[in-house]
PDB file of C-alpha atoms in Angstrom:
ATOM      1  CA  MET A   1       0.005  -0.004  -0.038  1.00  0.00           C
ATOM      2  CA  LEU A   2       1.028   3.617  -0.338  1.00  0.00           C
ATOM      3  CA  LYS A   3       2.735   5.390   2.557  1.00  0.00           C
ATOM      4  CA  GLN A   4       0.700   8.084   4.240  1.00  0.00           C
ATOM      5  CA  CYS A   5       3.822  10.206   4.676  1.00  0.00           C
ATOM      6  CA  ASP A   6       4.322  10.441   0.966  1.00  0.00           C
ATOM      7  CA  SER A   7       3.855  14.077  -0.150  1.00  0.00           C
ATOM      8  CA  ASN A   8       2.688  13.057  -3.544  1.00  0.00           C
ATOM      9  CA  ILE A   9      -0.040  10.893  -2.030  1.00  0.00           C
ATOM     10  CA  ARG A  10      -1.114  13.732   0.261  1.00  0.00           C
ATOM     11  CA  MET A  11      -1.946  15.841  -2.742  1.00  0.00           C
ATOM     12  CA  HIS A  12      -4.262  13.233  -4.166  1.00  0.00           C
ATOM     13  CA  ALA A  13      -5.592  11.446  -1.102  1.00  0.00           C
ATOM     14  CA  ASN A  14      -6.526  12.329   2.489  1.00  0.00           C
ATOM     15  CA  TYR A  15      -5.645   9.792   5.125  1.00  0.00           C
ATOM     16  CA  THR A  16      -7.806   9.088   8.190  1.00  0.00           C
ATOM     17  CA  ASN A  17      -6.572   8.136  11.674  1.00  0.00           C
ATOM     18  CA  ASP A  18      -7.222   4.474  10.749  1.00  0.00           C
ATOM     19  CA  GLY A  19      -4.812   4.806   7.819  1.00  0.00           C
ATOM     20  CA  SER A  20      -7.500   4.502   5.239  1.00  0.00           C
ATOM     21  CA  ALA A  21      -6.987   6.535   2.075  1.00  0.00           C
ATOM     22  CA  ILE A  22      -9.916   8.705   1.053  1.00  0.00           C
ATOM     23  CA  ARG A  23      -9.605  10.368  -2.343  1.00  0.00           C
ATOM     24  CA  ILE A  24     -10.477  14.070  -2.220  1.00  0.00           C
ATOM     25  CA  ILE A  25      -9.666  14.633  -5.900  1.00  0.00           C
TER      26      ILE A  25
END
């Protein structure tokens, strides 16, 4: 899975406390 610390991912997805990736694009 993708790392939640990845700056590229943060631009495309928002991570919850559980570590689930929620796309906000």
